Tab-separated table of C-alpha atoms and ligand atoms in Angstrom:
chain	number	residue	atom	x	y	z
A	1	MET	CA	93.464	92.538	110.568
A	2	SER	CA	94.860	95.585	109.005
A	3	VAL	CA	93.477	97.212	105.851
A	4	GLN	CA	96.839	96.186	103.975
A	5	ASP	CA	96.254	92.550	105.240
A	6	SER	CA	92.321	92.860	104.159
A	7	ASN	CA	93.556	94.202	100.899
A	8	LYS	CA	95.915	91.366	100.336
A	9	ASN	CA	93.516	88.751	101.258
A	10	SER	CA	90.808	90.334	99.016
A	11	ARG	CA	93.414	90.227	96.094
A	12	ARG	CA	94.313	86.675	96.789
A	13	ASN	CA	90.584	85.627	97.057
A	14	PHE	CA	90.222	87.240	93.804
A	15	ILE	CA	92.977	85.898	92.079
A	16	GLU	CA	92.155	82.434	93.429
A	17	THR	CA	88.792	82.800	92.327
A	18	THR	CA	89.649	84.254	88.791
A	19	ALA	CA	92.240	81.734	88.559
A	20	LYS	CA	89.521	78.681	88.810
A	21	ALA	CA	87.102	80.742	86.232
A	22	ALA	CA	89.788	81.900	83.769
A	23	MET	CA	93.121	80.629	84.735
A	24	VAL	CA	95.584	82.642	82.820
A	25	THR	CA	93.202	85.527	82.054
A	26	ALA	CA	94.183	86.508	85.613
A	27	VAL	CA	97.630	86.634	84.853
A	28	THR	CA	97.090	89.220	82.088
A	29	ALA	CA	94.682	91.393	83.773
A	30	SER	CA	96.735	93.407	86.071
A	31	HIS	CA	97.595	96.982	85.571
A	32	LEU	CA	100.288	97.797	87.877
A	33	SER	CA	103.896	97.750	86.494
A	34	VAL	CA	106.858	95.594	88.185
A	35	PHE	CA	109.086	98.160	86.786
A	36	ALA	CA	107.340	101.353	87.769
A	37	SER	CA	110.068	103.957	89.209
A	38	ASN	CA	108.307	104.762	92.147
A	39	ASN	CA	109.303	101.184	93.311
A	40	LYS	CA	106.140	98.669	93.869
A	41	PHE	CA	108.421	96.652	95.834
A	42	ALA	CA	108.493	98.576	99.017
A	43	PRO	CA	108.142	96.013	102.169
A	44	VAL	CA	104.439	95.494	102.499
A	45	LEU	CA	105.361	93.271	105.625
A	46	PRO	CA	104.765	94.481	109.335
A	47	THR	CA	108.223	95.146	110.867
A	48	ASN	CA	108.203	92.307	113.289
A	49	VAL	CA	108.099	89.848	110.587
A	50	ALA	CA	111.498	88.802	109.393
A	51	PRO	CA	111.028	89.449	105.557
A	52	ASN	CA	112.905	86.929	104.224
A	53	THR	CA	111.007	84.145	105.954
A	54	SER	CA	107.780	85.008	104.253
A	55	PRO	CA	106.232	84.128	100.934
A	56	ALA	CA	105.646	87.606	100.297
A	57	PHE	CA	109.106	88.624	100.568
A	58	ILE	CA	110.209	91.387	98.207
A	59	GLY	CA	111.951	94.308	99.826
A	60	THR	CA	115.817	93.069	100.389
A	61	SER	CA	117.966	94.636	102.843
A	62	PHE	CA	121.558	95.293	102.784
A	63	THR	CA	121.967	92.858	105.726
A	64	GLN	CA	122.432	89.134	105.706
A	65	LEU	CA	119.556	87.558	107.114
A	66	PRO	CA	119.568	84.385	108.996
A	67	LEU	CA	119.251	81.124	106.812
A	68	PRO	CA	115.615	80.108	106.785
A	69	TYR	CA	116.664	76.531	107.709
A	70	ALA	CA	119.795	74.430	108.835
A	71	TYR	CA	122.781	73.770	107.068
A	72	THR	CA	121.675	70.266	106.969
A	73	ALA	CA	118.178	70.848	105.780
A	74	LEU	CA	118.898	70.133	101.933
A	75	GLU	CA	120.577	67.093	102.244
A	76	PRO	CA	121.203	65.033	100.209
A	77	PHE	CA	120.930	67.289	97.457
A	78	ILE	CA	122.840	69.867	98.915
A	79	ASP	CA	125.429	68.650	101.377
A	80	ALA	CA	125.761	70.762	104.797
A	81	LEU	CA	129.335	71.686	104.410
A	82	THR	CA	128.610	73.404	101.186
A	83	MET	CA	125.754	75.267	102.453
A	84	GLU	CA	127.863	76.260	105.530
A	85	ILE	CA	130.556	77.684	103.521
A	86	HIS	CA	128.325	79.135	100.781
A	87	TYR	CA	126.249	81.101	103.426
A	88	SER	CA	128.935	81.855	105.934
A	89	LYS	CA	131.685	82.741	103.736
A	90	HIS	CA	130.656	83.577	100.258
A	91	ALA	CA	127.424	85.163	100.730
A	92	ALA	CA	128.516	86.861	104.058
A	93	GLY	CA	131.432	88.290	101.935
A	94	TYR	CA	128.875	89.835	99.654
A	95	ALA	CA	127.047	90.923	102.487
A	96	LYS	CA	129.836	92.765	103.832
A	97	ASN	CA	131.179	94.201	100.908
A	98	VAL	CA	127.872	95.682	99.752
A	99	GLN	CA	127.796	97.658	102.795
A	100	ASP	CA	131.118	98.949	102.343
A	101	ALA	CA	130.466	99.829	98.997
A	102	ALA	CA	127.177	101.704	100.099
A	103	ALA	CA	129.119	103.771	102.595
A	104	ALA	CA	131.637	104.560	99.884
A	105	GLU	CA	128.986	105.714	97.583
A	106	ASN	CA	126.691	107.224	99.657
A	107	VAL	CA	123.935	104.951	99.510
A	108	ASN	CA	121.307	104.615	102.240
A	109	THR	CA	121.524	101.027	103.440
A	110	ASN	CA	117.879	101.449	104.982
A	111	SER	CA	116.352	101.590	101.533
A	112	ASN	CA	115.829	98.465	99.174
A	113	LEU	CA	118.362	96.845	97.652
A	114	GLU	CA	116.151	96.603	94.557
A	115	GLU	CA	116.424	100.534	93.964
A	116	VAL	CA	120.033	100.360	93.726
A	117	LEU	CA	120.187	97.105	91.295
A	118	GLN	CA	117.573	98.968	89.071
A	119	LYS	CA	120.339	101.927	88.325
A	120	ILE	CA	123.237	99.706	89.029
A	121	SER	CA	125.237	101.610	86.013
A	122	SER	CA	125.329	104.568	88.462
A	123	TYR	CA	127.550	102.668	90.779
A	124	SER	CA	131.196	101.219	90.972
A	125	THR	CA	131.868	97.550	89.739
A	126	LYS	CA	132.198	96.705	93.285
A	127	MET	CA	128.783	97.679	94.051
A	128	ARG	CA	127.664	95.849	90.943
A	129	ASN	CA	129.292	92.808	92.114
A	130	ASN	CA	128.367	92.571	95.712
A	131	ALA	CA	124.710	94.271	95.239
A	132	GLY	CA	124.015	91.538	92.909
A	133	GLY	CA	125.760	88.907	95.000
A	134	HIS	CA	124.011	89.683	97.910
A	135	TYR	CA	120.518	90.121	96.382
A	136	ASN	CA	121.124	86.992	94.354
A	137	HIS	CA	121.892	84.710	97.645
A	138	GLU	CA	119.118	85.925	99.809
A	139	LEU	CA	116.998	85.390	97.355
A	140	PHE	CA	118.298	81.844	96.798
A	141	TRP	CA	118.238	80.876	99.938
A	142	ASN	CA	114.293	81.336	100.165
A	143	CYS	CA	113.855	79.867	96.771
A	144	MET	CA	114.853	76.539	98.367
A	145	LYS	CA	113.350	74.523	101.110
A	146	ALA	CA	113.618	70.720	102.362
A	147	ALA	CA	112.692	67.975	100.079
A	148	PRO	CA	110.255	67.293	98.498
A	149	ALA	CA	109.472	70.207	96.537
A	150	GLY	CA	106.286	69.400	95.389
A	151	VAL	CA	104.796	71.272	92.527
A	152	PRO	CA	103.673	74.869	91.722
A	153	SER	CA	99.820	75.572	92.361
A	154	GLY	CA	97.374	78.328	91.222
A	155	VAL	CA	98.024	80.991	88.917
A	156	LEU	CA	101.631	80.039	88.631
A	157	ALA	CA	101.100	76.766	87.397
A	158	ALA	CA	98.844	77.910	85.167
A	159	ALA	CA	101.276	80.427	83.634
A	160	ILE	CA	103.944	77.846	83.579
A	161	ASN	CA	101.667	75.490	81.688
A	162	ASN	CA	100.476	78.260	79.370
A	163	SER	CA	104.078	79.483	78.698
A	164	TYR	CA	105.891	76.283	78.482
A	165	GLY	CA	103.399	73.399	77.810
A	166	SER	CA	103.873	71.434	80.760
A	167	MET	CA	106.174	71.373	84.048
A	168	ASP	CA	108.663	69.042	82.502
A	169	ALA	CA	109.014	71.258	79.572
A	170	PHE	CA	109.745	74.164	81.772
A	171	LYS	CA	112.142	72.347	83.917
A	172	THR	CA	113.872	71.174	80.646
A	173	GLN	CA	114.120	74.829	79.498
A	174	PHE	CA	115.344	76.071	82.732
A	175	ALA	CA	118.231	73.477	83.199
A	176	ASP	CA	119.353	74.095	79.868
A	177	ALA	CA	119.540	77.923	80.509
A	178	ALA	CA	121.570	76.797	83.765
A	179	LYS	CA	123.831	74.529	81.752
A	180	ASN	CA	124.422	76.470	78.730
A	181	ARG	CA	125.357	79.631	81.175
A	182	PHE	CA	129.520	79.643	80.484
A	183	GLY	CA	131.325	80.042	83.511
A	184	SER	CA	129.901	81.373	86.777
A	185	GLY	CA	126.330	83.074	86.986
A	186	TRP	CA	122.811	82.635	87.654
A	187	ALA	CA	119.827	81.031	85.899
A	188	TRP	CA	116.193	82.849	86.322
A	189	LEU	CA	112.821	82.502	85.980
A	190	VAL	CA	111.348	86.106	85.865
A	191	VAL	CA	108.088	88.105	85.255
A	192	THR	CA	108.939	90.586	82.279
A	193	ALA	CA	108.028	94.041	81.923
A	194	ASP	CA	104.934	92.871	79.698
A	195	LYS	CA	104.011	90.247	82.309
A	196	LYS	CA	105.169	87.253	80.795
A	197	LEU	CA	107.179	84.271	82.198
A	198	ALA	CA	110.614	84.212	80.764
A	199	ILE	CA	113.808	81.865	81.568
A	200	GLY	CA	117.215	83.097	81.035
A	201	SER	CA	120.719	83.268	82.672
A	202	THR	CA	123.196	86.220	83.857
A	203	PRO	CA	127.030	85.955	84.264
A	204	ASN	CA	128.809	86.632	87.333
A	205	GLN	CA	126.491	88.255	89.818
A	206	ASP	CA	124.402	90.065	87.557
A	207	ASN	CA	120.783	89.737	87.570
A	208	PRO	CA	117.840	90.691	85.781
A	209	LEU	CA	116.906	93.646	87.820
A	210	MET	CA	120.096	95.547	86.839
A	211	ASP	CA	119.913	98.095	84.128
A	212	VAL	CA	123.043	96.767	82.643
A	213	SER	CA	121.851	93.231	82.038
A	214	ALA	CA	120.659	91.692	78.693
A	215	PHE	CA	118.112	89.697	80.284
A	216	LYS	CA	115.805	91.680	82.238
A	217	GLY	CA	112.494	90.945	84.588
A	218	PHE	CA	111.579	90.960	88.124
A	219	PRO	CA	113.146	87.386	89.721
A	220	LEU	CA	110.707	84.816	90.930
A	221	MET	CA	113.585	82.252	91.259
A	222	GLY	CA	117.458	82.133	90.871
A	223	LEU	CA	119.530	79.068	90.508
A	224	ASP	CA	123.344	79.727	91.780
A	225	ILE	CA	125.288	78.009	89.219
A	226	TRP	CA	128.755	79.217	90.561
A	227	GLU	CA	131.146	76.039	91.112
A	228	HIS	CA	131.193	76.792	94.912
A	229	ALA	CA	127.571	76.155	95.083
A	230	TYR	CA	128.047	72.530	94.056
A	231	TYR	CA	131.568	71.718	93.784
A	232	LEU	CA	132.096	69.673	96.897
A	233	LYS	CA	129.374	67.322	95.922
A	234	TYR	CA	129.017	67.465	92.441
A	235	GLN	CA	132.457	68.512	91.069
A	236	ASN	CA	132.323	69.085	87.398
A	237	LYS	CA	128.885	67.631	87.206
A	238	ARG	CA	126.812	70.932	87.062
A	239	ALA	CA	124.007	69.039	85.197
A	240	ASP	CA	123.558	66.401	87.814
A	241	TYR	CA	123.469	69.302	90.516
A	242	ILE	CA	120.556	71.184	88.471
A	243	THR	CA	118.635	67.732	88.402
A	244	ALA	CA	118.780	67.520	92.060
A	245	TRP	CA	117.752	71.285	92.839
A	246	PHE	CA	114.625	70.738	91.555
A	247	ASN	CA	114.087	68.492	94.476
A	248	LEU	CA	114.484	71.725	96.886
A	249	VAL	CA	112.370	74.357	94.982
A	250	ASN	CA	109.961	76.003	97.411
A	251	TRP	CA	107.337	76.668	94.887
A	252	ASP	CA	105.206	78.491	97.508
A	253	PHE	CA	107.660	80.727	97.626
A	254	VAL	CA	108.121	81.338	94.331
A	255	ALA	CA	104.413	81.437	93.637
A	256	ALA	CA	104.102	84.144	96.206
A	257	ARG	CA	106.465	86.394	94.268
A	258	PHE	CA	104.454	85.662	90.879
A	259	GLU	CA	101.368	86.875	92.520
A	260	LYS	CA	103.127	89.815	93.728
A	261	ALA	CA	104.780	90.693	90.393
A	262	MET	CA	101.218	90.494	88.865
A	263	GLN	CA	99.579	92.779	91.275
B	301	MN	MN1	126.722	81.492	95.434
C-alpha cells in the first residue's frame, strides 16, 4: 500500500469514526479549501486506474472516457437509445469541440479540465460551452448506475439530513431546482466554499466551477435537464424524468466526491 493510499485510508477511517461520534462535526472540521488556487483536485489515482470508474474521480481529462456501463444499463428509467445518442453524439461532440478549442487557445490538454473551468472567463464562448459540456457529461455518467439507487450513507447522509431535514426534503428541493430551470441546463448538488451543501442550477452547459456562474461550488452530482437527455421517453414531462432519475443515483460516487471535497 502506498503512502498516499495509506493516508487516504487513515482519513477515511478518521471520517467514519468521527461521523459515528459527532456526525456533522466531521463535516465542518476540515481546513482545506475546495477552491484553493493550487488545485486540490489534481488526480490522486494510480495511472493504471481509469479515473472515471473510481468513486474518487475528481480530475477530468479532455478526452471522453468509456461509459462505465452499457447503454441498456439504466432502463427502464433511461432508455438505451437515449443513452446511445446522448453519449455517442451529444457528449462526444462536446469532447471533440473542447479539444478543438484547446488547440486554438493554447490550452494543455494534459491538464485538468477543472483548471480551465475555474477561469473560463479568460476563454472563448466555444471553450465555455464545450469545456462545460464535456465536464458535465463525464460527471453525469458517473452520477448514475443501474437501479436501485439505494440511499446515501456516512457523512453525506448526515450532511443531507443536517442541511435539508430529510432525504425526501432534499429530493424535493433538488427536483424543484431541476424543474424550475427554464430551458436547457443542469441541476446540481455542490459543496460551497464555506463547506456547506447547496442545491442550484445553471443554464446551458455552464457549471458551478465556472468563475462566470452565479451558482458556485464543487459539484457532487449533476442532473442533465436538456431535452436530449429525456425527450424520447418522457417528451415534455421533465418532472417524470427527474422523479425516475432518483432511481439511478450512484450515491457511493456522490459520497466519495463529498469526502474528497471536505478534505
Ligand atoms: Mn446532455
